[in-house]
Amino acid sequence: MLIGRSVTAAALLALTTAACGTQPGGERTAPSQSPPPSAGAQPASGSSAEARPACAQPAEAPAVPPSATASASASPPAGPDGRPEQHGDGAPHYAENHAYRMQASLTPEKRAWGAASAKLVRAELEKVREAGGAGEDGAFPEERVAAALARLGCGEEHGVHISDGFCGLHTGTVCVSGRVTRDELTTGVHGAYAEPQPGTGPCVENRGGH
């Protein structure tokens, strides 16, 4: 009888321990609605490795669509026309010579948050375009573009860079780049560059060479 009571007590103790940390009814705590951690690249040093505060965040967490694992990998650097560069198998040391142009990889979750941020950025740039006042080259004054991004809480601490209609910033999760001129309005989402253009932000491609 003593042995039987000991076994019963042990079983009750095990059940009690397993129940700890579980909400009544077996419910689990809802996932966080905050954006994922920064997707900046991770070089030994440089601005793209720094954690940045959030800006241009949607009011509600975006839906993350199902995606293949391959979509979370880093994309090859794009050429001047925006298409991935083709370098073939015969280019020796291509990867190491162009490592400075590599972008941080984006998970489907980070890409979803980036797309939501890009939508907000595009809306502000559209206001700049609709107001008119472009210069002779078709670009709008940098001050106006900066003011548009500031309305989304994006400033110097977010690596904002504006030049000749181009703008780039880090939302704290991803890079959002865009171009607004009299005849053009585009936005895009990508990871921070391993070695961005010196004197700019983490979202500006380095046009130099190694």
JSON list of C-alpha atoms in Angstrom, two decimals:
[
{"chain": "A", "resi": 1, "resn": "MET", "atom": "CA", "xyz": [0.00, 0.00, 0.00]},
{"chain": "A", "resi": 2, "resn": "LEU", "atom": "CA", "xyz": [2.86, 2.38, 0.78]},
{"chain": "A", "resi": 3, "resn": "ILE", "atom": "CA", "xyz": [4.40, 1.74, -2.62]},
{"chain": "A", "resi": 4, "resn": "GLY", "atom": "CA", "xyz": [1.06, 2.33, -4.34]},
{"chain": "A", "resi": 5, "resn": "ARG", "atom": "CA", "xyz": [0.57, 5.67, -2.56]},
{"chain": "A", "resi": 6, "resn": "SER", "atom": "CA", "xyz": [4.09, 6.80, -3.51]},
{"chain": "A", "resi": 7, "resn": "VAL", "atom": "CA", "xyz": [3.46, 6.05, -7.20]},
{"chain": "A", "resi": 8, "resn": "THR", "atom": "CA", "xyz": [0.16, 7.95, -7.12]},
{"chain": "A", "resi": 9, "resn": "ALA", "atom": "CA", "xyz": [1.78, 10.98, -5.46]},
{"chain": "A", "resi": 10, "resn": "ALA", "atom": "CA", "xyz": [4.58, 11.01, -8.06]},
{"chain": "A", "resi": 11, "resn": "ALA", "atom": "CA", "xyz": [2.05, 10.89, -10.90]},
{"chain": "A", "resi": 12, "resn": "LEU", "atom": "CA", "xyz": [0.10, 13.82, -9.44]},
{"chain": "A", "resi": 13, "resn": "LEU", "atom": "CA", "xyz": [3.30, 15.83, -9.03]},
{"chain": "A", "resi": 14, "resn": "ALA", "atom": "CA", "xyz": [4.25, 15.22, -12.66]},
{"chain": "A", "resi": 15, "resn": "LEU", "atom": "CA", "xyz": [0.84, 16.37, -13.89]},
{"chain": "A", "resi": 16, "resn": "THR", "atom": "CA", "xyz": [1.01, 19.52, -11.77]},
{"chain": "A", "resi": 17, "resn": "THR", "atom": "CA", "xyz": [4.49, 20.39, -13.07]},
{"chain": "A", "resi": 18, "resn": "ALA", "atom": "CA", "xyz": [3.46, 19.89, -16.71]},
{"chain": "A", "resi": 19, "resn": "ALA", "atom": "CA", "xyz": [0.53, 22.25, -16.23]},
{"chain": "A", "resi": 20, "resn": "CYS", "atom": "CA", "xyz": [2.74, 25.13, -15.05]},
{"chain": "A", "resi": 21, "resn": "GLY", "atom": "CA", "xyz": [3.15, 27.93, -17.60]},
{"chain": "A", "resi": 22, "resn": "THR", "atom": "CA", "xyz": [0.06, 26.88, -19.58]},
{"chain": "A", "resi": 23, "resn": "GLN", "atom": "CA", "xyz": [-2.94, 29.16, -19.72]},
{"chain": "A", "resi": 24, "resn": "PRO", "atom": "CA", "xyz": [-6.36, 27.77, -18.67]},
{"chain": "A", "resi": 25, "resn": "GLY", "atom": "CA", "xyz": [-8.01, 25.71, -21.36]},
{"chain": "A", "resi": 26, "resn": "GLY", "atom": "CA", "xyz": [-4.69, 24.97, -23.07]},
{"chain": "A", "resi": 27, "resn": "GLU", "atom": "CA", "xyz": [-4.60, 28.36, -24.82]},
{"chain": "A", "resi": 28, "resn": "ARG", "atom": "CA", "xyz": [-1.28, 29.77, -25.96]},
{"chain": "A", "resi": 29, "resn": "THR", "atom": "CA", "xyz": [-0.17, 33.37, -25.77]},
{"chain": "A", "resi": 30, "resn": "ALA", "atom": "CA", "xyz": [-0.77, 35.27, -29.02]},
{"chain": "A", "resi": 31, "resn": "PRO", "atom": "CA", "xyz": [2.39, 36.03, -31.07]},
{"chain": "A", "resi": 32, "resn": "SER", "atom": "CA", "xyz": [3.87, 39.51, -30.84]},
{"chain": "A", "resi": 33, "resn": "GLN", "atom": "CA", "xyz": [2.50, 42.08, -33.26]},
{"chain": "A", "resi": 34, "resn": "SER", "atom": "CA", "xyz": [5.73, 44.07, -33.28]},
{"chain": "A", "resi": 35, "resn": "PRO", "atom": "CA", "xyz": [8.04, 44.03, -36.32]},
{"chain": "A", "resi": 36, "resn": "PRO", "atom": "CA", "xyz": [10.80, 41.41, -36.44]},
{"chain": "A", "resi": 37, "resn": "PRO", "atom": "CA", "xyz": [14.37, 42.31, -35.44]},
{"chain": "A", "resi": 38, "resn": "SER", "atom": "CA", "xyz": [16.50, 44.40, -37.76]},
{"chain": "A", "resi": 39, "resn": "ALA", "atom": "CA", "xyz": [17.48, 42.68, -40.99]},
{"chain": "A", "resi": 40, "resn": "GLY", "atom": "CA", "xyz": [20.71, 44.63, -41.39]},
{"chain": "A", "resi": 41, "resn": "ALA", "atom": "CA", "xyz": [23.76, 42.95, -42.89]},
{"chain": "A", "resi": 42, "resn": "GLN", "atom": "CA", "xyz": [26.45, 41.76, -40.52]},
{"chain": "A", "resi": 43, "resn": "PRO", "atom": "CA", "xyz": [29.88, 42.95, -41.69]},
{"chain": "A", "resi": 44, "resn": "ALA", "atom": "CA", "xyz": [32.74, 43.38, -39.22]},
{"chain": "A", "resi": 45, "resn": "SER", "atom": "CA", "xyz": [31.99, 47.08, -39.07]},
{"chain": "A", "resi": 46, "resn": "GLY", "atom": "CA", "xyz": [29.85, 49.68, -40.80]},
{"chain": "A", "resi": 47, "resn": "SER", "atom": "CA", "xyz": [26.52, 51.42, -40.50]},
{"chain": "A", "resi": 48, "resn": "SER", "atom": "CA", "xyz": [24.52, 48.53, -42.00]},
{"chain": "A", "resi": 49, "resn": "ALA", "atom": "CA", "xyz": [25.34, 46.36, -38.97]},
{"chain": "A", "resi": 50, "resn": "GLU", "atom": "CA", "xyz": [23.85, 48.80, -36.47]},
{"chain": "A", "resi": 51, "resn": "ALA", "atom": "CA", "xyz": [20.42, 48.25, -34.94]},
{"chain": "A", "resi": 52, "resn": "ARG", "atom": "CA", "xyz": [18.09, 51.09, -35.87]},
{"chain": "A", "resi": 53, "resn": "PRO", "atom": "CA", "xyz": [14.83, 52.37, -34.38]},
{"chain": "A", "resi": 54, "resn": "ALA", "atom": "CA", "xyz": [11.60, 51.64, -36.22]},
{"chain": "A", "resi": 55, "resn": "CYS", "atom": "CA", "xyz": [9.88, 54.03, -38.62]},
{"chain": "A", "resi": 56, "resn": "ALA", "atom": "CA", "xyz": [7.27, 53.81, -41.38]},
{"chain": "A", "resi": 57, "resn": "GLN", "atom": "CA", "xyz": [5.46, 51.05, -39.51]},
{"chain": "A", "resi": 58, "resn": "PRO", "atom": "CA", "xyz": [1.92, 49.97, -40.46]},
{"chain": "A", "resi": 59, "resn": "ALA", "atom": "CA", "xyz": [-0.87, 50.36, -37.92]},
{"chain": "A", "resi": 60, "resn": "GLU", "atom": "CA", "xyz": [-1.55, 46.61, -38.03]},
{"chain": "A", "resi": 61, "resn": "ALA", "atom": "CA", "xyz": [0.76, 43.66, -38.44]},
{"chain": "A", "resi": 62, "resn": "PRO", "atom": "CA", "xyz": [0.79, 42.55, -42.10]},
{"chain": "A", "resi": 63, "resn": "ALA", "atom": "CA", "xyz": [-0.23, 39.05, -43.16]},
{"chain": "A", "resi": 64, "resn": "VAL", "atom": "CA", "xyz": [2.72, 36.83, -44.01]},
{"chain": "A", "resi": 65, "resn": "PRO", "atom": "CA", "xyz": [1.90, 34.70, -47.06]},
{"chain": "A", "resi": 66, "resn": "PRO", "atom": "CA", "xyz": [3.20, 31.12, -47.36]},
{"chain": "A", "resi": 67, "resn": "SER", "atom": "CA", "xyz": [6.54, 31.17, -49.11]},
{"chain": "A", "resi": 68, "resn": "ALA", "atom": "CA", "xyz": [9.18, 28.74, -50.25]},
{"chain": "A", "resi": 69, "resn": "THR", "atom": "CA", "xyz": [12.39, 28.59, -48.26]},
{"chain": "A", "resi": 70, "resn": "ALA", "atom": "CA", "xyz": [14.32, 29.88, -51.26]},
{"chain": "A", "resi": 71, "resn": "SER", "atom": "CA", "xyz": [12.55, 33.25, -51.05]},
{"chain": "A", "resi": 72, "resn": "ALA", "atom": "CA", "xyz": [14.24, 33.98, -47.74]},
{"chain": "A", "resi": 73, "resn": "SER", "atom": "CA", "xyz": [17.72, 33.78, -49.22]},
{"chain": "A", "resi": 74, "resn": "ALA", "atom": "CA", "xyz": [19.68, 36.84, -50.28]},
{"chain": "A", "resi": 75, "resn": "SER", "atom": "CA", "xyz": [19.08, 38.01, -53.83]},
{"chain": "A", "resi": 76, "resn": "PRO", "atom": "CA", "xyz": [21.99, 38.56, -56.19]},
{"chain": "A", "resi": 77, "resn": "PRO", "atom": "CA", "xyz": [22.95, 42.19, -56.72]},
{"chain": "A", "resi": 78, "resn": "ALA", "atom": "CA", "xyz": [20.91, 44.00, -59.36]},
{"chain": "A", "resi": 79, "resn": "GLY", "atom": "CA", "xyz": [22.40, 45.76, -62.34]},
{"chain": "A", "resi": 80, "resn": "PRO", "atom": "CA", "xyz": [21.66, 49.32, -63.47]},
{"chain": "A", "resi": 81, "resn": "ASP", "atom": "CA", "xyz": [18.42, 48.16, -65.10]},
{"chain": "A", "resi": 82, "resn": "GLY", "atom": "CA", "xyz": [17.20, 46.56, -61.87]},
{"chain": "A", "resi": 83, "resn": "ARG", "atom": "CA", "xyz": [17.62, 42.99, -63.13]},
{"chain": "A", "resi": 84, "resn": "PRO", "atom": "CA", "xyz": [19.90, 40.44, -61.38]},
{"chain": "A", "resi": 85, "resn": "GLU", "atom": "CA", "xyz": [23.36, 40.49, -62.87]},
{"chain": "A", "resi": 86, "resn": "GLN", "atom": "CA", "xyz": [24.49, 37.44, -64.78]},
{"chain": "A", "resi": 87, "resn": "HIS", "atom": "CA", "xyz": [28.13, 36.58, -64.23]},
{"chain": "A", "resi": 88, "resn": "GLY", "atom": "CA", "xyz": [28.28, 32.93, -65.30]},
{"chain": "A", "resi": 89, "resn": "ASP", "atom": "CA", "xyz": [30.44, 30.18, -63.89]},
{"chain": "A", "resi": 90, "resn": "GLY", "atom": "CA", "xyz": [33.64, 31.32, -65.52]},
{"chain": "A", "resi": 91, "resn": "ALA", "atom": "CA", "xyz": [34.15, 34.58, -63.59]},
{"chain": "A", "resi": 92, "resn": "PRO", "atom": "CA", "xyz": [36.90, 33.84, -61.04]},
{"chain": "A", "resi": 93, "resn": "HIS", "atom": "CA", "xyz": [36.50, 35.31, -57.54]},
{"chain": "A", "resi": 94, "resn": "TYR", "atom": "CA", "xyz": [33.21, 36.93, -58.53]},
{"chain": "A", "resi": 95, "resn": "ALA", "atom": "CA", "xyz": [31.58, 36.29, -55.16]},
{"chain": "A", "resi": 96, "resn": "GLU", "atom": "CA", "xyz": [34.44, 37.67, -53.09]},
{"chain": "A", "resi": 97, "resn": "ASN", "atom": "CA", "xyz": [34.98, 40.64, -55.39]},
{"chain": "A", "resi": 98, "resn": "HIS", "atom": "CA", "xyz": [31.31, 41.61, -55.15]},
{"chain": "A", "resi": 99, "resn": "ALA", "atom": "CA", "xyz": [30.70, 40.71, -51.49]},
{"chain": "A", "resi": 100, "resn": "TYR", "atom": "CA", "xyz": [30.51, 44.41, -50.65]},
{"chain": "A", "resi": 101, "resn": "ARG", "atom": "CA", "xyz": [27.37, 44.63, -52.80]},
{"chain": "A", "resi": 102, "resn": "MET", "atom": "CA", "xyz": [25.56, 41.76, -51.08]},
{"chain": "A", "resi": 103, "resn": "GLN", "atom": "CA", "xyz": [22.29, 42.50, -49.33]},
{"chain": "A", "resi": 104, "resn": "ALA", "atom": "CA", "xyz": [21.12, 40.97, -46.05]},
{"chain": "A", "resi": 105, "resn": "SER", "atom": "CA", "xyz": [18.64, 38.15, -46.56]},
{"chain": "A", "resi": 106, "resn": "LEU", "atom": "CA", "xyz": [14.98, 38.71, -45.77]},
{"chain": "A", "resi": 107, "resn": "THR", "atom": "CA", "xyz": [12.62, 36.19, -44.23]},
{"chain": "A", "resi": 108, "resn": "PRO", "atom": "CA", "xyz": [9.03, 36.15, -45.53]},
{"chain": "A", "resi": 109, "resn": "GLU", "atom": "CA", "xyz": [7.98, 37.92, -42.31]},
{"chain": "A", "resi": 110, "resn": "LYS", "atom": "CA", "xyz": [10.48, 40.74, -42.77]},
{"chain": "A", "resi": 111, "resn": "ARG", "atom": "CA", "xyz": [9.57, 41.07, -46.45]},
{"chain": "A", "resi": 112, "resn": "ALA", "atom": "CA", "xyz": [5.89, 41.39, -45.50]},
{"chain": "A", "resi": 113, "resn": "TRP", "atom": "CA", "xyz": [6.67, 44.16, -42.98]},
{"chain": "A", "resi": 114, "resn": "GLY", "atom": "CA", "xyz": [8.86, 45.82, -45.60]},
{"chain": "A", "resi": 115, "resn": "ALA", "atom": "CA", "xyz": [6.10, 45.75, -48.21]},
{"chain": "A", "resi": 116, "resn": "ALA", "atom": "CA", "xyz": [3.72, 47.39, -45.73]},
{"chain": "A", "resi": 117, "resn": "SER", "atom": "CA", "xyz": [6.32, 50.09, -44.97]},
{"chain": "A", "resi": 118, "resn": "ALA", "atom": "CA", "xyz": [7.00, 50.64, -48.67]},
{"chain": "A", "resi": 119, "resn": "LYS", "atom": "CA", "xyz": [3.29, 51.25, -49.23]},
{"chain": "A", "resi": 120, "resn": "LEU", "atom": "CA", "xyz": [3.36, 54.03, -46.62]},
{"chain": "A", "resi": 121, "resn": "VAL", "atom": "CA", "xyz": [6.51, 55.55, -48.14]},
{"chain": "A", "resi": 122, "resn": "ARG", "atom": "CA", "xyz": [5.00, 55.46, -51.62]},
{"chain": "A", "resi": 123, "resn": "ALA", "atom": "CA", "xyz": [1.89, 57.27, -50.41]},
{"chain": "A", "resi": 124, "resn": "GLU", "atom": "CA", "xyz": [4.01, 60.11, -49.00]},
{"chain": "A", "resi": 125, "resn": "LEU", "atom": "CA", "xyz": [6.13, 60.34, -52.14]},
{"chain": "A", "resi": 126, "resn": "GLU", "atom": "CA", "xyz": [2.95, 60.46, -54.21]},
{"chain": "A", "resi": 127, "resn": "LYS", "atom": "CA", "xyz": [1.92, 63.58, -52.27]},
{"chain": "A", "resi": 128, "resn": "VAL", "atom": "CA", "xyz": [5.25, 65.20, -53.18]},
{"chain": "A", "resi": 129, "resn": "ARG", "atom": "CA", "xyz": [4.74, 64.33, -56.84]},
{"chain": "A", "resi": 130, "resn": "GLU", "atom": "CA", "xyz": [1.15, 65.54, -56.97]},
{"chain": "A", "resi": 131, "resn": "ALA", "atom": "CA", "xyz": [2.14, 68.88, -55.43]},
{"chain": "A", "resi": 132, "resn": "GLY", "atom": "CA", "xyz": [4.46, 69.51, -58.39]},
{"chain": "A", "resi": 133, "resn": "GLY", "atom": "CA", "xyz": [7.42, 71.83, -58.33]},
{"chain": "A", "resi": 134, "resn": "ALA", "atom": "CA", "xyz": [10.09, 69.55, -59.81]},
{"chain": "A", "resi": 135, "resn": "GLY", "atom": "CA", "xyz": [13.35, 71.07, -60.98]},
{"chain": "A", "resi": 136, "resn": "GLU", "atom": "CA", "xyz": [14.69, 71.16, -64.53]},
{"chain": "A", "resi": 137, "resn": "ASP", "atom": "CA", "xyz": [15.99, 67.61, -64.19]},
{"chain": "A", "resi": 138, "resn": "GLY", "atom": "CA", "xyz": [12.60, 66.35, -63.02]},
{"chain": "A", "resi": 139, "resn": "ALA", "atom": "CA", "xyz": [13.67, 65.77, -59.40]},
{"chain": "A", "resi": 140, "resn": "PHE", "atom": "CA", "xyz": [11.99, 67.44, -56.44]},
{"chain": "A", "resi": 141, "resn": "PRO", "atom": "CA", "xyz": [13.92, 69.38, -53.77]},
{"chain": "A", "resi": 142, "resn": "GLU", "atom": "CA", "xyz": [15.53, 67.09, -51.22]},
{"chain": "A", "resi": 143, "resn": "GLU", "atom": "CA", "xyz": [13.95, 69.08, -48.40]},
{"chain": "A", "resi": 144, "resn": "ARG", "atom": "CA", "xyz": [10.47, 68.17, -49.59]},
{"chain": "A", "resi": 145, "resn": "VAL", "atom": "CA", "xyz": [11.29, 64.48, -49.87]},
{"chain": "A", "resi": 146, "resn": "ALA", "atom": "CA", "xyz": [12.91, 64.55, -46.42]},
{"chain": "A", "resi": 147, "resn": "ALA", "atom": "CA", "xyz": [9.80, 66.21, -44.98]},
{"chain": "A", "resi": 148, "resn": "ALA", "atom": "CA", "xyz": [7.62, 63.49, -46.54]},
{"chain": "A", "resi": 149, "resn": "LEU", "atom": "CA", "xyz": [9.70, 60.75, -44.91]},
{"chain": "A", "resi": 150, "resn": "ALA", "atom": "CA", "xyz": [9.74, 62.65, -41.62]},
{"chain": "A", "resi": 151, "resn": "ARG", "atom": "CA", "xyz": [5.95, 62.39, -41.54]},
{"chain": "A", "resi": 152, "resn": "LEU", "atom": "CA", "xyz": [6.51, 58.64, -41.19]},
{"chain": "A", "resi": 153, "resn": "GLY", "atom": "CA", "xyz": [9.01, 59.16, -38.39]},
{"chain": "A", "resi": 154, "resn": "CYS", "atom": "CA", "xyz": [12.03, 58.47, -40.63]},
{"chain": "A", "resi": 155, "resn": "GLY", "atom": "CA", "xyz": [15.06, 60.66, -40.14]},
{"chain": "A", "resi": 156, "resn": "GLU", "atom": "CA", "xyz": [18.82, 60.64, -39.87]},
{"chain": "A", "resi": 157, "resn": "GLU", "atom": "CA", "xyz": [18.84, 57.82, -37.32]},
{"chain": "A", "resi": 158, "resn": "HIS", "atom": "CA", "xyz": [17.19, 55.62, -39.96]},
{"chain": "A", "resi": 159, "resn": "GLY", "atom": "CA", "xyz": [19.96, 56.14, -42.48]},
{"chain": "A", "resi": 160, "resn": "VAL", "atom": "CA", "xyz": [17.80, 58.32, -44.73]},
{"chain": "A", "resi": 161, "resn": "HIS", "atom": "CA", "xyz": [19.64, 59.30, -47.91]},
{"chain": "A", "resi": 162, "resn": "ILE", "atom": "CA", "xyz": [18.16, 61.47, -50.66]},
{"chain": "A", "resi": 163, "resn": "SER", "atom": "CA", "xyz": [19.79, 62.38, -53.96]},
{"chain": "A", "resi": 164, "resn": "ASP", "atom": "CA", "xyz": [18.46, 63.32, -57.41]},
{"chain": "A", "resi": 165, "resn": "GLY", "atom": "CA", "xyz": [15.03, 61.85, -56.81]},
{"chain": "A", "resi": 166, "resn": "PHE", "atom": "CA", "xyz": [16.34, 58.69, -55.10]},
{"chain": "A", "resi": 167, "resn": "CYS", "atom": "CA", "xyz": [15.66, 58.02, -51.44]},
{"chain": "A", "resi": 168, "resn": "GLY", "atom": "CA", "xyz": [16.65, 55.17, -49.18]},
{"chain": "A", "resi": 169, "resn": "LEU", "atom": "CA", "xyz": [15.95, 54.43, -45.53]},
{"chain": "A", "resi": 170, "resn": "HIS", "atom": "CA", "xyz": [16.04, 51.61, -42.98]},
{"chain": "A", "resi": 171, "resn": "THR", "atom": "CA", "xyz": [12.75, 50.97, -41.20]},
{"chain": "A", "resi": 172, "resn": "GLY", "atom": "CA", "xyz": [14.47, 49.10, -38.38]},
{"chain": "A", "resi": 173, "resn": "THR", "atom": "CA", "xyz": [13.53, 45.87, -40.17]},
{"chain": "A", "resi": 174, "resn": "VAL", "atom": "CA", "xyz": [14.38, 46.29, -43.85]},
{"chain": "A", "resi": 175, "resn": "CYS", "atom": "CA", "xyz": [15.53, 48.83, -46.39]},
{"chain": "A", "resi": 176, "resn": "VAL", "atom": "CA", "xyz": [12.96, 50.72, -48.41]},
{"chain": "A", "resi": 177, "resn": "SER", "atom": "CA", "xyz": [14.30, 52.52, -51.46]},
{"chain": "A", "resi": 178, "resn": "GLY", "atom": "CA", "xyz": [12.38, 54.68, -53.87]},
{"chain": "A", "resi": 179, "resn": "ARG", "atom": "CA", "xyz": [12.59, 57.18, -56.66]},
{"chain": "A", "resi": 180, "resn": "VAL", "atom": "CA", "xyz": [10.27, 60.13, -57.10]},
{"chain": "A", "resi": 181, "resn": "THR", "atom": "CA", "xyz": [10.59, 62.50, -60.05]},
{"chain": "A", "resi": 182, "resn": "ARG", "atom": "CA", "xyz": [8.17, 64.34, -62.29]},
{"chain": "A", "resi": 183, "resn": "ASP", "atom": "CA", "xyz": [7.85, 61.23, -64.49]},
{"chain": "A", "resi": 184, "resn": "GLU", "atom": "CA", "xyz": [8.64, 58.37, -62.12]},
{"chain": "A", "resi": 185, "resn": "LEU", "atom": "CA", "xyz": [7.51, 56.95, -58.80]},
{"chain": "A", "resi": 186, "resn": "THR", "atom": "CA", "xyz": [8.84, 53.60, -57.57]},
{"chain": "A", "resi": 187, "resn": "THR", "atom": "CA", "xyz": [9.54, 51.86, -54.28]},
{"chain": "A", "resi": 188, "resn": "GLY", "atom": "CA", "xyz": [11.32, 48.63, -53.40]},
{"chain": "A", "resi": 189, "resn": "VAL", "atom": "CA", "xyz": [12.22, 46.47, -50.42]},
{"chain": "A", "resi": 190, "resn": "HIS", "atom": "CA", "xyz": [15.58, 44.83, -49.77]},
{"chain": "A", "resi": 191, "resn": "GLY", "atom": "CA", "xyz": [18.13, 44.02, -47.09]},
{"chain": "A", "resi": 192, "resn": "ALA", "atom": "CA", "xyz": [20.87, 46.40, -45.97]},
{"chain": "A", "resi": 193, "resn": "TYR", "atom": "CA", "xyz": [24.08, 46.34, -47.99]},
{"chain": "A", "resi": 194, "resn": "ALA", "atom": "CA", "xyz": [27.15, 44.75, -46.45]},
{"chain": "A", "resi": 195, "resn": "GLU", "atom": "CA", "xyz": [29.20, 47.80, -47.51]},
{"chain": "A", "resi": 196, "resn": "PRO", "atom": "CA", "xyz": [26.92, 50.65, -48.60]},
{"chain": "A", "resi": 197, "resn": "GLN", "atom": "CA", "xyz": [28.14, 53.64, -50.55]},
{"chain": "A", "resi": 198, "resn": "PRO", "atom": "CA", "xyz": [30.42, 55.65, -48.23]},
{"chain": "A", "resi": 199, "resn": "GLY", "atom": "CA", "xyz": [28.80, 58.76, -46.83]},
{"chain": "A", "resi": 200, "resn": "THR", "atom": "CA", "xyz": [25.25, 57.51, -47.38]},
{"chain": "A", "resi": 201, "resn": "GLY", "atom": "CA", "xyz": [22.98, 55.14, -45.45]},
{"chain": "A", "resi": 202, "resn": "PRO", "atom": "CA", "xyz": [22.82, 51.34, -45.19]},
{"chain": "A", "resi": 203, "resn": "CYS", "atom": "CA", "xyz": [20.36, 51.13, -48.09]},
{"chain": "A", "resi": 204, "resn": "VAL", "atom": "CA", "xyz": [22.46, 52.71, -50.84]},
{"chain": "A", "resi": 205, "resn": "GLU", "atom": "CA", "xyz": [24.35, 50.37, -53.14]},
{"chain": "A", "resi": 206, "resn": "ASN", "atom": "CA", "xyz": [28.11, 50.84, -53.29]},
{"chain": "A", "resi": 207, "resn": "ARG", "atom": "CA", "xyz": [29.07, 51.81, -56.85]},
{"chain": "A", "resi": 208, "resn": "GLY", "atom": "CA", "xyz": [32.76, 51.42, -56.20]},
{"chain": "A", "resi": 209, "resn": "GLY", "atom": "CA", "xyz": [34.84, 48.33, -56.77]},
{"chain": "A", "resi": 210, "resn": "HIS", "atom": "CA", "xyz": [37.20, 45.98, -54.98]}
]
